[in-house]
Amino acid sequence: MSRFEEDALSCDAFLGGRLRIWQPRAGYRAGIDPVMLAAAVPARPGQSVLELGCGAGTASLCLAARVPDLTLTGVELQAEYAALAERNARDNVKPLEVVEADLAQLPAELRQRRFDHVLMNPPYYRAGAHSSARDAGRQVALGEITPLSLWIEVAARRLAPKGYLHVIQNAERLPDLLVAAEGRLGSVEVLPLAAREGREADRVILRMRKGGRAAFRLHAPLILHEGAVHQRDGESYRTEIDGILRKAAELDWPA
């Protein structure tokens, strides 16, 4: 397994310092999206969780920091990022099994397993739309190589009956996600994420359930920042969002 050179990495604090995550200085770097994704997953101690495209492991490790005694597995295509995920799990003393594989060709052993939860943060851009990325790892992480429909198909196959899939994606990809889920997953709920009041949502979190039969629900947007505009230096996250990002709080999913 190839690895990043040490001087090419930074070690960054997440969840108010509860986690220290090694990630490349110039490659794909985790922001708040994997943290928000992990906060949305209603996992409980003793359950099993699979992350598709786990990168350096940020989302899975954020979930592990909030919920103890999970069986966590991450699948990552890029060897350098898979190695980082293993290192981050080890350094943070969290139980993350990392499988280096293409999700389109999962190992036979993994194909025999079912999970209570699957989460994923697939590439946001359609094939070729992010081809200008200077770093190869970042290009793979952001630009779609494996079709989004296949991500959903693989997730649905790996879910146990009544298991949940959570996905965070660009809002413009919502139609693609809904089409891909048709006939595979039900009880679809969409939670838009908007930076401020009056702004369009640029991200969505989808919650879907295997075998779910509840009606489709489009929730009101979750607003991330206080105020209509950015008025001062520093962060302006709303109290609820700050609790997620700094204190490992669970996202209060709309009832």
CSV table of N, CA and C in Angstrom, one decimal, residues 14-15 18-19 58-68 70 72 92 94-95 247-248:
chain,number,residue,atom,x,y,z
A,14,PHE,N,-10.6,17.9,14.6
A,14,PHE,CA,-12.0,17.8,14.3
A,14,PHE,C,-12.7,17.6,15.6
A,15,LEU,N,-14.0,17.9,15.6
A,15,LEU,CA,-14.9,17.8,16.8
A,15,LEU,C,-14.3,18.4,18.0
A,18,ARG,N,-11.5,16.4,19.6
A,18,ARG,CA,-11.7,15.0,20.0
A,18,ARG,C,-11.0,14.0,19.0
A,19,LEU,N,-10.8,14.5,17.8
A,19,LEU,CA,-10.1,13.7,16.7
A,19,LEU,C,-9.0,14.5,16.2
A,58,THR,N,-12.5,10.4,7.9
A,58,THR,CA,-13.1,11.4,8.7
A,58,THR,C,-14.5,11.1,9.2
A,59,ALA,N,-15.4,10.8,8.2
A,59,ALA,CA,-16.8,10.6,8.6
A,59,ALA,C,-17.0,9.4,9.5
A,60,SER,N,-16.3,8.3,9.2
A,60,SER,CA,-16.4,7.1,10.1
A,60,SER,C,-15.9,7.4,11.5
A,61,LEU,N,-14.8,8.1,11.6
A,61,LEU,CA,-14.2,8.3,12.9
A,61,LEU,C,-15.0,9.4,13.7
A,62,CYS,N,-15.6,10.3,13.0
A,62,CYS,CA,-16.6,11.2,13.7
A,62,CYS,C,-17.7,10.5,14.3
A,63,LEU,N,-18.2,9.5,13.5
A,63,LEU,CA,-19.3,8.7,14.0
A,63,LEU,C,-18.9,7.8,15.2
A,64,ALA,N,-17.7,7.3,15.1
A,64,ALA,CA,-17.2,6.5,16.2
A,64,ALA,C,-16.9,7.3,17.5
A,65,ALA,N,-16.6,8.6,17.3
A,65,ALA,CA,-16.4,9.5,18.4
A,65,ALA,C,-17.7,9.8,19.2
A,66,ARG,N,-18.8,9.7,18.5
A,66,ARG,CA,-20.1,10.0,19.1
A,66,ARG,C,-20.8,8.7,19.6
A,67,VAL,N,-20.6,7.6,18.9
A,67,VAL,CA,-21.3,6.3,19.2
A,67,VAL,C,-20.3,5.2,19.5
A,68,PRO,N,-20.3,4.7,20.7
A,68,PRO,CA,-19.3,3.7,21.1
A,68,PRO,C,-19.7,2.3,20.5
A,70,LEU,N,-19.3,0.4,17.9
A,70,LEU,CA,-19.7,0.2,16.5
A,70,LEU,C,-18.7,-0.7,15.8
A,72,LEU,N,-17.1,-0.8,12.5
A,72,LEU,CA,-17.0,0.1,11.4
A,72,LEU,C,-16.1,-0.4,10.3
A,92,ASN,N,-6.3,7.5,16.7
A,92,ASN,CA,-7.4,8.0,17.5
A,92,ASN,C,-8.1,6.9,18.3
A,94,LYS,N,-9.7,4.2,17.4
A,94,LYS,CA,-11.1,3.9,16.9
A,94,LYS,C,-11.1,2.6,16.1
A,95,PRO,N,-12.1,1.8,16.2
A,95,PRO,CA,-12.2,0.5,15.5
A,95,PRO,C,-12.6,0.6,14.0
A,247,LYS,N,-18.7,19.5,19.3
A,247,LYS,CA,-18.9,18.7,20.4
A,247,LYS,C,-19.5,17.3,20.1
A,248,ALA,N,-19.4,17.0,18.8
A,248,ALA,CA,-19.8,15.6,18.4
A,248,ALA,C,-21.3,15.4,18.7
